[in-house]
Each structure stands twice: as structure tokens, then as C-alpha cells.
Amino acid sequence: MSDIIHLLPDTVANQIAAGEVVQRPSSVLKELVENSLDAGAQHIDIIVRDAGRTLLKVIDDGKGMSPTDARMAFERHATSKISTATDLFNLQTMGFRGEALASIAAVSQVDMTTRRPEDELGTKIEMAGATVISQDYCQCPYGTAIAVKNLFFNTPARRRFLKTNSTELKNLFQDFYRIALVYPKVHFTFTANDEQVFNLEPGTTKQRIAQLLGKTGKTDFYSQLLTIDTETELLSIKGYIGKPESAQKSPYQYLFVNGRYMRHPYFHKAVINAYQGLIANDVQPHYFIYFSIAAQDIDVNIHPTKTEIKFADEQSIWPLLYAAVRETLGKYDARPSLDFDQTDAPDIPTYDPRRNASLTMPSTGYDGYDPFKSSEQRTVDKEQRHESQNRNGNQETRPWKQETGIRNQDIQNWQRLYEGFQSHSELSQQQLIEQDDIALICQLDNKWLLCRTATELVLIDQHRAHTRVLYDHYTTQSGKQQASQQLLFPELWQINIDKAAIVREMLDDIKSLGFEIQKFGNTAFSVTAVPAELGDGNPIEALNDILATATEQTTNTTRQQKMALALARNAAIRAGQQLNATQQAQLLEQWLKTPMKAITPEGKNIMLTISFNEITRRI
Ligand code: ADP
Ligand code: MG
């Protein structure tokens, strides 16, 4: 038998490598911009069309390439940045594997022009799927311009894997922020679909943060930032953290090490813990923290697309970081009086991936500067009380202990009855109650509908049941224009520059939900009508929720489904809302018609039942 092992052709090898390096348009942006920075660029223009699917172009004024280098740059393992393995441990540059350009060229059509300042003529190269189509001399400004067109044109499976334009645009901005926040001295512009989204003039880090984040509603970022600055033998920690009162539900949180963005849940926790007692449970602080540490103390041989970085001594850095943040907050020392009043918060806790990080704290025994221990204790007590109230509200409320609205009931009996209630989530749909044999008794505690069938008692969560009804309504009608209700006064929806660009991408979908909404400058939209069901609900909150849910990366539902869920959640009858007899009956009737009665679209239980047999057994 003849030998069967052979080397893969370069084109195939490059496509395989591309799978690692180029996952989406934002990975192309990251690689190209990092190359520009390595080339010493002071001015970088980024131009994208269709969230980078059809065009992603980066123009720099860096040192350019010679004609031979221009051709070499697209070869695999071609790099000017390292030549020996030991160089790996002293890296000052961003990229070093010499894979990026080869990988990008393997899965797109690339046009590049480049000229070194000392050369008279530049070079123009056209590539498609890793093959050179043409190479010529050309007239061009010094520096390099690389246009990546029709990403994944030759790998349809990868193309299909891309998310909606709004999500990909969000990814582009995310990677752009991670770079722009480290290079405040570099002038960046970012143009999406012919509209300039950012023009970031060179300045200080603090100015750059403020330029990027701008004003969000009432928050002017520049005045919200507190400086942190700690030098130790192990590392230096510099940067800015948000004042406690600027904490948000979706804050900006950035950790960098030696100029590179990193994700580090363990250090994140150190920052968050330092805010304990100063902010409410449902918000988190902004932070922009820059570590400088000797190269040998971190694992440099990380994969270019990975943002996790290993440290030799995490346990020692944790308390330093905690203390640095704590000290800054202590100096600021303007503990605002916290308002934990949550009466109009929706009763269904929204999924927050950050909350799931269950990290154990290191036992460092750190006992450093802690300027407000005593006052903190008070706040923490308050917070814990608040937290346990919340828990009760969600899981074990015993409404009969408060005012129930139902008289002449034996409280003891109710309590036993309640304890016998069983969750219905495991039951199949067929076992659920049928429309004809359910009768409404009353609304309980402005929160549940109490009903009965021939054989059991049924408690239905009014907010969740209505969320199910509205969600089914929106999704079955998807694509159709939903009914609107004019607002008496237009509302202004103010958001960040990057979010505004994403909203412009999804404006048609938002309108089809029943919003009438127009662009209002670069960072705002005026809302003149809202979906009919929203009623007196807050349209701005609803829109923020829709935007956040629609651009979530995690679930495998469609954007329309996500938007429908967010709108349903916001428009549904709240817990605490009193319903008259007609409204109760209407809700029950609508809910009974939904095919997935038992759970909300997010998978939460809608009802509890207890059989009369069970009651007899227990009383
Ligand atoms: P790496 O950055 O890891 O070296 P790349 O594939 O990203 O690998 O780039 C290959 C080489 O092409 C670089 O080492 C550099 O010499 C050259 N190069 C790429 N982009 C630029 C640019 N914008 N300006 C000047 N040289 C560049
Ligand atoms: Mg590179």
C-alpha cells in the first residue's frame, strides 16, 4: 500500500487556522487595528458596512510595508515581530503569531494598499480566498489601508453562524472599546454604514473614557470617575472607577493588563466586593482598571483570540486590587443615602449572567485601610434585610400573614394549605387543567388569581400568566405591525453612541412592535407612540430592556422572539396591580388559550395546584 499521509495545501491549512483566529467581523477588526498600532499608527480610521459582513476597512498612518513585505505579510507564520522563541517572553507588541492576515485572507476578499514613508510608490495587493489576484505599484498615502470584503464568502457555514447585524455591531464596538481605551493618544474614527459613530481625538485616558461613554441620560462620565493609583513591587494598578451613585444595571467594566484587555472573574469580584454596602444589589459599578506587571509574572503565550490571562500570583493581587478600590472610595467618602425602595420592580428576576459567577473569596486575612467599616456595617445590614425581603417576596411569601383581602378565613388552615401546594413544572401539558372545568374564585393579594377545578385549587401568578399571553400574541403575529398608542408628550430615549448605532440597525423591528420612534441627534431617539399593551408602563425602561435582550448573545432564540419577550415582560400586568372582576376573568380566559400554560417563555412556573384530596389528608 502506498503512503497515505500528505501535507494539507496552504489554502486548506489557512482556512482551518482562520477558524481559530477569525470568528466574526469583530475578530478582523481587532487583528487589523492591533497591527496598525504595532506599526506605530497615530491615526486609525475604521469603516464598516453591514456590521462588517460586506466591508471592514482599517486605514492607518503607520510605518507601512515594502513591496516584498506586503506579499509576505499574508503568508502563514509570517511576522516581523519575533524571530526566536525567547522573544515570546518579552513581547511588547499586540500580535505575534503571524497568523492573522493569512487567516483573514483565507476567508474573505482583501484589498491592501501600503507605503513606507520613505518610498515614493506604494504597493496594492488584491487577494481572494488566500490567492493573490494582483499586485501592483500604486500612488497612496503612507501607511496601510486594508479592506476586508465579503467575510466568509467561501465558507457559508461560518457565514450562517454570524448573528444579526445589531449583535455583530455590538461585538465590533466591544472590541473597539477594548482597544481605544488603552490608546488614548491615538486618534480613532469609526464609521458604520456611512455614518461617523466615533471621532476620538487624542487625549488622556480619562478623556478617552468620557469620549467613548459620553453622556448617558443624566450621567456625565467625566465627573463620575474616581482615580485609582497604586504602585507595589508586584504590579501597578491605575485607572478609574465610577462613583457609587453612577452604578448601573449594565455598567462598563474593563480590566487591562499590560495594554491588553482581559476577562478575569476573580479580580472582577475584588472590585465588586470593594463596593459592598455602597450600592444596591441590582446594580454594578463602572470600572476601567489598568494593571502593569512584569511579563514573566503572567502567561504570555496566550491565544490571540482569548481574553483570559493567567497570573503567577493571583492570590496576592486580589487584596491589592480590593484595597486600591476601597481606598479611592474611602477618599471620596460621600456615601450617598441609598434608596432600596423596589416597589415597582418586576417580580420576575431577570437573568443576569454576572450573578452566576460563584467565586469563593481567598482567605488572605487582609486587614488594610478600610475607612468606613462601621458605617458600612449598617448599610450591609440594611442590604441584607432588603435581600431577605426580596427572597421572601420571590419564594416564600405567606400572604395570609399580611393583609389578605379575604375575610373569615382560618389563617392556620391557609398556611397548611399553602405548604401542600406543589409546583406543577414537572407535569406534562396534558395533565394541566382544561378550560371548562376551571372557575375563578378571586384575586389574592393583588398578585395571584385563586381558582378551582372540580378536584383542586389553582393559584396563578398574574404577571407571569400575562407575560405568557402577550409573548404568544407577539410571536404569532411576528412581522405584522402591532397596534400603537400615541403618547401625550413624546419621550426622549437617550443612550450611548454605540447603542444608538445598534438601535438604528434594528429600528424597523422596534417599530413593528408598535413603537413610533425617530432618530434624534446621534445619541437619542424620540418616542411618540408605544405598543398598545404597554399602557402606563414606562416606555424608556421597556426600550432599554428590548435593546438589552435583543442583543444578548447567549440564547438560541431569534431576535424577534427576544424582543417579544422583553416587550411582554414590560407590558404585562404587574404584581401588586389590583384587577377588577372583568379583568381577572379576561386574564384567565386569555391565559387558558395559550398552549404552554405552565411556564413563562423564560421557563418560570406560572401556577401552583393542590388537590382537594391533599387538603382532606392534611386538615
Ligand atoms: P503578526 O501581527 O502576528 O506579526 P499578522 O498576520 O497580523 O501577524 O501580520 C503579519 C505581518 O504583516 C506583521 O508582522 C507586520 O510586519 C505586517 N503588517 C501587518 N499589518 C501591518 C500594518 N498595518 N502596517 C505595517 N505592517 C503590517
Ligand atoms: Mg497581527
XYZ file of C-alpha atoms and ligand atoms in Angstrom:
647
model
C 0.000 0.000 0.000
C 1.266 3.450 -0.804
C 1.831 6.132 1.827
C -1.299 7.975 2.785
C -0.082 10.939 4.830
C 0.359 14.188 2.956
C 0.590 17.860 3.843
C -2.542 19.946 3.519
C -2.437 22.567 0.788
C -1.853 26.058 2.219
C -5.324 27.234 1.309
C -6.888 24.489 3.414
C -4.454 24.954 6.287
C -5.192 28.667 6.282
C -8.927 28.103 6.350
C -8.523 25.842 9.350
C -6.356 28.410 11.129
C -8.901 31.062 10.227
C -11.489 29.167 12.213
C -9.465 29.917 15.315
C -8.472 33.487 14.643
C -11.438 34.843 12.694
C -14.726 34.041 14.314
C -16.683 37.132 13.408
C -16.177 40.631 11.986
C -15.027 41.901 15.354
C -12.070 39.491 15.318
C -10.992 41.001 11.989
C -11.288 44.481 13.443
C -9.196 43.519 16.433
C -6.414 41.954 14.370
C -6.211 44.781 11.852
C -6.251 47.544 14.436
C -3.657 45.777 16.564
C -1.411 45.527 13.519
C -1.857 49.255 12.893
C -0.905 50.039 16.472
C 2.132 47.780 16.234
C 3.098 49.748 13.109
C 3.140 52.908 15.213
C -0.016 54.467 13.794
C -1.224 57.702 15.354
C -4.410 57.924 13.371
C -6.654 54.956 12.599
C -9.893 55.042 10.634
C -12.296 52.122 10.857
C -15.037 51.811 8.293
C -17.653 49.072 8.364
C -20.680 48.249 6.293
C -23.385 45.753 7.325
C -21.678 45.247 10.659
C -18.517 44.196 8.849
C -20.098 41.460 6.755
C -19.616 43.146 3.403
C -16.855 45.593 4.320
C -14.445 46.162 7.155
C -11.673 48.598 6.373
C -8.847 49.860 8.562
C -6.675 52.765 7.415
C -3.574 53.742 9.361
C -0.661 56.165 9.141
C 1.879 53.643 10.428
C 5.214 52.613 9.019
C 3.821 50.743 6.010
C 5.414 47.812 4.221
C 7.881 47.259 1.407
C 6.538 45.511 -1.718
C 8.084 42.195 -0.644
C 6.830 42.506 2.921
C 3.390 43.344 1.616
C 3.283 39.991 -0.135
C 4.952 38.131 2.740
C 2.510 39.517 5.281
C -0.191 37.153 4.001
C 1.908 34.024 4.447
C 1.249 31.861 7.444
C 3.719 32.323 10.302
C 4.934 35.456 8.597
C 5.728 38.049 11.206
C 8.197 40.849 11.728
C 7.641 40.744 15.444
C 9.516 37.741 16.767
C 12.291 35.603 15.386
C 13.267 33.397 18.309
C 11.211 31.563 20.893
C 12.683 33.646 23.709
C 11.239 36.757 22.055
C 7.878 35.365 23.079
C 8.607 36.199 26.681
C 9.448 39.821 26.058
C 6.578 40.828 23.915
C 5.789 44.475 23.613
C 3.531 44.122 20.601
C -0.057 43.024 20.292
C 0.110 40.174 17.810
C 2.905 37.701 17.449
C 1.780 34.523 15.807
C 1.928 35.798 12.275
C -1.406 34.195 11.561
C -3.900 36.989 11.403
C -3.521 38.318 7.874
C -3.168 34.832 6.377
C -6.282 33.697 8.204
C -8.324 36.743 7.250
C -7.292 36.464 3.615
C -8.295 32.785 3.604
C -11.933 33.573 4.289
C -12.532 36.897 2.535
C -11.538 39.175 -0.315
C -8.785 41.547 0.746
C -7.578 44.762 -0.885
C -4.496 46.286 0.628
C -2.527 49.407 -0.201
C 0.599 50.182 1.764
C 3.544 52.566 1.534
C 6.501 53.265 3.763
C 7.064 56.988 4.366
C 10.494 56.739 2.713
C 9.176 55.124 -0.500
C 7.798 57.070 -3.399
C 5.429 54.419 -4.623
C 3.210 52.148 -2.615
C 2.007 48.597 -3.226
C -1.500 47.450 -3.979
C -2.427 43.806 -3.480
C -5.728 42.094 -4.203
C -6.426 38.716 -2.636
C -9.385 36.346 -2.619
C -9.548 33.191 -0.533
C -5.773 33.296 0.119
C -4.785 33.614 -3.558
C -3.109 36.717 -4.871
C -5.179 38.158 -7.697
C -2.983 41.115 -8.447
C -0.024 43.069 -7.125
C 0.945 46.489 -8.476
C 2.727 49.688 -7.616
C 0.370 52.495 -6.749
C 0.114 56.065 -5.546
C -1.148 56.124 -1.984
C -0.645 57.966 1.285
C 1.993 56.474 3.604
C 0.703 53.866 5.989
C -1.518 50.888 5.308
C -5.153 50.502 4.288
C -6.664 47.029 4.415
C -10.208 46.393 3.203
C -11.731 43.041 4.079
C -14.741 42.361 1.888
C -17.436 39.693 1.995
C -16.224 37.888 5.054
C -16.749 34.106 4.883
C -17.761 34.334 1.201
C -16.177 30.912 0.664
C -17.261 29.320 3.946
C -21.074 29.526 4.033
C -21.316 27.522 7.247
C -19.336 30.166 9.083
C -21.312 32.924 7.469
C -24.554 31.409 8.718
C -23.077 31.256 12.185
C -22.949 35.064 12.341
C -25.579 36.796 14.430
C -27.852 39.663 13.409
C -26.260 42.930 12.323
C -27.158 44.586 15.604
C -25.386 41.883 17.591
C -22.337 41.866 15.331
C -22.171 45.657 15.517
C -22.287 45.390 19.278
C -19.365 42.947 19.096
C -17.437 45.359 16.868
C -17.932 48.203 19.312
C -16.971 45.963 22.175
C -13.634 45.056 20.644
C -13.118 48.647 19.527
C -13.660 49.925 23.093
C -11.178 47.405 24.431
C -8.507 48.871 22.190
C -9.469 52.539 22.176
C -9.439 52.614 25.977
C -5.787 51.593 26.011
C -4.548 54.021 23.341
C -5.901 57.446 24.278
C -3.075 59.138 22.360
C -4.170 57.569 19.088
C -6.823 59.319 17.044
C -9.587 56.864 16.090
C -12.604 57.316 13.894
C -15.309 54.705 13.450
C -17.793 54.898 10.607
C -20.663 52.444 10.293
C -22.843 52.454 7.163
C -21.549 55.872 6.096
C -22.325 57.442 9.436
C -19.498 58.516 11.718
C -20.149 56.971 15.112
C -16.917 57.973 16.844
C -14.288 60.613 16.349
C -11.948 60.133 19.267
C -9.363 62.905 19.480
C -6.089 62.136 21.238
C -6.178 62.935 24.957
C -5.784 61.462 28.415
C -7.204 58.117 29.458
C -9.882 59.865 31.445
C -10.843 61.992 28.467
C -10.936 58.891 26.286
C -13.310 57.142 28.684
C -15.567 60.174 28.710
C -15.394 60.480 24.910
C -16.367 56.868 24.445
C -19.093 56.750 27.011
C -20.260 60.314 26.626
C -23.355 61.255 28.440
C -25.934 58.638 29.236
C -29.100 60.249 30.404
C -28.063 62.341 33.345
C -24.696 60.663 33.785
C -21.759 62.697 32.568
C -18.952 60.199 32.736
C -16.086 62.593 33.221
C -17.400 63.808 36.550
C -18.349 60.300 37.648
C -14.831 58.887 37.584
C -12.596 58.476 40.621
C -8.886 57.837 40.182
C -7.168 54.739 41.467
C -3.411 54.604 41.583
C -1.397 52.024 43.475
C 2.248 51.102 42.978
C 3.525 47.923 44.556
C 6.523 45.725 43.943
C 4.347 43.135 42.288
C 2.360 45.377 39.979
C 0.914 48.823 39.468
C -2.812 49.359 39.419
C -4.062 52.530 37.798
C -7.303 53.669 36.309
C -10.742 54.929 37.128
C -13.755 53.645 38.936
C -17.292 55.011 38.896
C -18.740 56.797 41.881
C -21.146 54.518 43.741
C -24.119 56.567 42.615
C -23.243 56.046 38.957
C -23.640 52.251 39.284
C -25.924 50.763 36.678
C -27.628 47.564 35.656
C -25.347 47.279 32.623
C -22.144 49.036 33.615
C -18.877 49.451 31.727
C -16.297 47.196 33.287
C -12.805 46.902 31.890
C -9.666 45.275 33.193
C -6.453 45.565 31.206
C -3.077 44.026 31.769
C -0.042 45.485 30.025
C -2.257 47.164 27.466
C -4.353 44.107 26.712
C -7.981 43.632 27.650
C -8.658 40.691 29.936
C -11.627 38.941 31.396
C -10.941 37.958 34.936
C -13.931 36.985 37.097
C -11.733 36.610 40.170
C -10.392 40.176 40.001
C -13.801 41.448 38.968
C -15.081 40.095 42.237
C -12.415 42.049 44.134
C -13.679 45.307 42.631
C -17.315 44.439 43.226
C -16.645 43.429 46.811
C -14.981 46.765 47.475
C -18.291 48.452 46.681
C -20.183 46.307 49.130
C -22.574 48.319 51.188
C -22.272 51.331 48.911
C -24.520 50.299 46.071
C -27.793 48.439 45.738
C -27.861 44.749 44.882
C -29.227 45.085 41.418
C -26.601 47.474 40.025
C -22.854 47.294 39.484
C -20.124 49.920 39.320
C -18.265 51.119 36.250
C -14.549 50.477 36.280
C -11.566 50.932 33.974
C -8.547 49.375 35.594
C -5.088 49.009 34.104
C -2.505 46.601 35.515
C 1.178 46.852 34.668
C 3.100 43.765 35.656
C 6.401 42.186 34.673
C 5.962 39.966 31.616
C 7.291 36.921 33.456
C 4.510 37.180 36.039
C 1.811 36.446 33.516
C 1.383 33.714 30.972
C 2.214 35.498 27.733
C 1.735 32.600 25.422
C -1.958 33.110 25.302
C -4.085 32.550 22.302
C -4.680 35.776 20.364
C -8.460 35.475 20.481
C -8.659 34.562 24.125
C -9.172 37.217 26.734
C -8.348 35.063 29.742
C -4.918 35.698 31.153
C -3.128 33.624 33.753
C -1.230 35.295 36.585
C 1.504 33.665 38.601
C 0.230 35.169 41.833
C -3.485 35.921 41.731
C -3.931 35.447 45.448
C -1.614 38.339 46.207
C -3.089 40.658 43.619
C -6.652 40.236 44.853
C -6.227 42.109 48.170
C -4.106 44.785 46.490
C -6.848 45.459 43.990
C -9.533 45.354 46.656
C -7.579 47.809 48.806
C -6.882 50.139 45.878
C -10.569 50.434 45.059
C -11.541 50.644 48.695
C -9.067 53.419 49.340
C -10.337 55.507 46.449
C -13.902 55.057 47.588
C -12.843 55.955 51.105
C -11.218 59.179 49.971
C -14.276 60.094 48.013
C -16.234 59.195 51.093
C -19.522 60.595 50.024
C -21.691 57.730 50.989
C -24.976 58.554 49.386
C -28.107 57.628 51.238
C -29.289 54.547 49.485
C -32.794 54.130 48.380
C -33.694 50.479 48.333
C -37.304 51.073 47.585
C -38.124 48.494 44.977
C -41.882 48.581 44.973
C -42.252 48.794 41.254
C -39.584 46.293 40.310
C -40.942 43.431 38.232
C -41.406 40.293 40.272
C -39.632 38.026 37.831
C -35.916 38.367 38.379
C -34.269 38.859 35.034
C -31.447 36.554 34.160
C -28.118 38.150 34.906
C -25.153 36.056 33.818
C -22.841 38.006 36.118
C -24.739 36.822 39.136
C -23.930 33.240 38.351
C -20.263 33.624 38.981
C -19.948 31.932 42.302
C -16.440 32.638 43.333
C -15.014 31.838 46.662
C -13.108 34.594 48.326
C -9.492 33.985 49.106
C -8.612 33.889 52.737
C -5.929 36.484 52.587
C -6.518 37.829 56.024
C -6.097 41.259 54.569
C -6.653 43.868 57.166
C -5.739 47.052 55.407
C -7.144 50.512 55.212
C -10.872 50.376 55.492
C -12.164 53.839 56.087
C -15.773 53.147 56.757
C -16.104 49.863 58.450
C -18.673 50.909 60.983
C -20.933 52.810 58.669
C -20.566 50.082 56.139
C -21.836 47.559 58.611
C -25.018 49.494 58.953
C -25.525 49.656 55.242
C -24.793 46.000 54.848
C -27.371 45.128 57.476
C -29.863 47.161 55.596
C -28.880 45.451 52.404
C -29.203 42.021 53.911
C -32.594 42.867 55.235
C -33.550 44.071 51.829
C -32.169 40.943 50.273
C -34.062 38.630 52.555
C -37.221 40.584 51.938
C -36.638 40.087 48.284
C -36.169 36.405 48.741
C -39.358 36.155 50.687
C -41.149 38.039 48.012
C -39.975 35.621 45.405
C -40.233 32.312 47.056
C -41.887 32.020 50.358
C -44.306 34.835 50.759
C -47.040 33.939 53.140
C -49.631 36.470 52.136
C -52.033 35.483 54.851
C -49.619 36.831 57.385
C -50.152 40.234 55.920
C -53.431 41.710 54.902
C -55.016 39.161 52.611
C -58.186 40.815 51.487
C -60.051 37.604 52.254
C -62.020 37.645 55.444
C -63.329 34.884 57.689
C -60.598 32.516 56.764
C -58.794 30.459 59.246
C -55.227 31.632 58.886
C -53.873 28.363 60.170
C -55.717 26.422 57.528
C -54.409 28.631 54.789
C -50.923 28.156 55.981
C -51.191 24.394 55.901
C -52.901 24.605 52.578
C -50.069 26.646 51.166
C -47.458 24.227 52.358
C -49.220 21.480 50.473
C -49.013 23.376 47.213
C -46.895 21.687 44.693
C -45.081 23.076 41.787
C -46.512 21.973 38.504
C -43.473 22.382 36.359
C -42.767 18.667 36.014
C -46.222 17.845 34.812
C -46.837 17.435 31.148
C -49.153 19.803 29.360
C -51.931 17.191 29.067
C -52.263 16.908 32.792
C -52.979 20.585 33.086
C -56.370 21.998 33.750
C -58.863 22.303 30.965
C -60.687 25.463 30.180
C -64.223 24.369 31.071
C -63.600 22.994 34.481
C -61.758 25.929 35.991
C -63.591 28.589 37.982
C -62.209 31.849 39.255
C -62.588 32.492 42.974
C -60.814 35.809 43.496
C -57.608 37.758 43.168
C -55.267 37.083 46.050
C -53.063 39.799 47.468
C -53.065 41.636 44.118
C -50.645 39.030 42.884
C -52.364 35.760 42.096
C -55.619 34.514 40.695
C -57.103 31.925 43.006
C -59.114 29.383 41.021
C -60.569 25.936 41.433
C -61.363 22.947 39.304
C -63.594 20.044 40.290
C -60.713 18.429 42.127
C -58.125 21.033 43.008
C -57.240 24.586 43.927
C -55.102 26.558 41.474
C -53.017 29.670 42.100
C -51.914 31.603 39.019
C -49.216 34.282 39.048
C -50.880 37.211 37.281
C -47.708 38.831 35.953
C -46.272 35.611 34.601
C -49.547 34.447 33.109
C -49.951 37.738 31.302
C -46.328 37.657 30.129
C -47.099 34.282 28.541
C -50.266 35.644 26.904
C -48.533 38.692 25.429
C -45.471 36.755 24.322
C -47.604 34.253 22.431
C -49.542 37.113 20.895
C -46.433 38.937 19.686
C -44.678 35.866 18.356
C -47.659 34.512 16.447
C -48.137 37.951 14.934
C -44.462 38.494 14.261
C -43.799 40.541 11.179
C -47.182 42.204 11.453
C -47.372 45.776 12.621
C -48.612 45.869 16.222
C -51.168 48.382 17.430
C -49.792 51.630 18.832
C -50.970 54.163 21.301
C -49.919 57.798 20.890
C -48.105 59.433 23.776
C -49.409 62.741 25.000
C -45.852 64.051 25.173
C -43.011 62.495 23.227
C -40.421 60.787 25.393
C -36.710 61.168 24.744
C -34.739 57.926 24.832
C -31.121 58.845 25.489
C -28.470 56.178 25.119
C -24.797 55.806 24.384
C -23.292 56.422 20.980
C -22.585 52.745 20.362
C -26.009 51.621 21.489
C -27.625 54.305 19.327
C -25.859 52.896 16.272
C -27.173 49.440 17.153
C -30.694 50.779 17.586
C -30.514 52.381 14.136
C -29.802 48.887 12.778
C -32.887 47.425 14.429
C -35.221 50.382 14.131
C -37.650 48.616 11.796
C -38.096 45.712 14.182
C -38.706 48.099 17.068
C -41.290 49.953 15.022
C -43.108 46.780 14.135
C -43.645 46.117 17.840
C -45.792 49.237 17.910
C -43.295 51.947 18.809
C -43.193 55.142 16.809
C -39.642 56.257 17.143
C -37.361 58.666 15.309
C -33.682 59.372 15.387
C -32.986 62.476 17.457
C -29.357 63.504 17.052
C -26.587 60.956 17.461
C -27.400 59.518 20.834
C -31.129 59.831 21.276
C -34.475 58.852 19.846
C -37.818 60.500 20.319
C -40.670 58.159 21.073
C -44.103 59.363 20.048
C -46.159 56.186 20.337
C -45.835 52.906 22.211
C -47.305 49.405 21.826
C -50.952 49.492 22.885
C -50.479 46.934 25.657
C -47.776 48.946 27.343
C -50.430 51.210 28.824
C -48.924 53.325 31.565
C -45.745 51.271 31.593
C -42.501 53.174 31.238
C -41.607 53.193 27.520
C -37.945 54.017 28.140
C -37.499 51.098 30.507
C -39.220 48.847 28.017
C -36.962 50.027 25.192
C -33.831 49.547 27.291
C -34.966 46.039 28.132
C -35.761 45.286 24.493
C -32.340 46.538 23.395
C -30.524 44.558 26.075
C -32.489 41.370 25.449
C -32.306 41.583 21.662
C -28.532 41.855 21.630
C -27.953 39.096 24.174
C -25.510 36.588 22.830
C -26.425 33.606 24.884
C -29.745 32.088 23.924
C -30.648 30.394 20.695
C -33.909 32.242 20.221
C -34.379 34.640 17.342
C -34.121 38.374 17.727
C -37.875 38.723 17.193
C -38.536 36.247 19.996
C -36.184 38.052 22.330
C -37.785 41.393 21.553
C -41.237 39.892 22.038
C -40.203 38.554 25.416
C -38.814 41.887 26.561
C -41.910 43.739 25.453
C -44.214 41.136 27.018
C -42.349 41.391 30.303
C -42.693 45.141 30.335
C -46.283 45.320 29.180
C -47.660 42.534 31.379
C -49.815 43.216 34.404
C -47.552 43.767 37.396
C -47.574 42.104 40.751
C -49.393 44.434 43.101
C -51.869 45.585 40.500
C -55.465 45.239 41.565
C -57.723 43.725 38.932
C -61.482 44.052 38.829
C -63.675 41.008 38.214
C -63.776 41.539 34.445
C -60.027 41.944 34.180
C -59.466 38.827 36.258
C -61.808 36.803 34.076
C -60.234 38.166 30.918
C -56.728 37.305 32.014
C -57.785 33.798 32.993
C -59.520 33.267 29.679
C -56.603 34.519 27.593
C -54.105 32.508 29.560
C -56.132 29.304 29.253
C -55.882 29.624 25.489
C -52.088 29.607 25.463
C -50.583 26.249 24.562
C -47.695 26.460 27.049
C -49.611 27.415 30.167
C -47.321 26.093 32.837
C -44.228 28.168 32.246
C -43.202 31.616 31.076
C -41.038 31.922 27.955
C -38.078 32.218 30.343
C -39.033 28.919 31.966
C -40.508 30.150 35.218
C -43.533 28.465 36.807
C -46.817 30.257 36.294
C -49.020 28.255 38.621
C -49.339 26.039 41.669
C -52.081 23.480 42.363
C -53.202 21.452 45.329
C -55.769 18.705 45.122
C -58.754 18.556 47.448
C -57.596 15.078 48.422
C -54.398 16.581 49.685
C -56.349 19.167 51.644
C -58.502 16.472 53.215
C -55.460 14.493 54.106
C -53.864 17.458 55.813
C -56.760 19.121 57.599
P 1.571 39.361 13.396
O 0.888 40.637 13.698
O 1.309 38.333 14.415
O 3.026 39.535 13.099
P -0.086 39.389 11.093
O -0.539 38.314 10.182
O -1.109 40.150 11.825
O 0.943 38.732 12.099
O 0.816 40.380 10.278
C 1.945 39.907 9.578
C 2.986 40.998 9.393
O 2.482 41.952 8.476
C 3.301 41.786 10.640
O 4.280 41.152 11.427
C 3.762 43.118 10.074
O 5.121 43.064 9.744
C 2.976 43.246 8.781
N 1.813 44.139 8.945
C 0.534 43.766 9.112
N -0.269 44.841 9.214
C 0.502 45.936 9.112
C 0.255 47.360 9.129
N -0.981 47.859 9.300
N 1.306 48.188 8.974
C 2.573 47.683 8.799
N 2.863 46.362 8.778
C 1.850 45.482 8.926
Mg -1.150 40.847 13.877
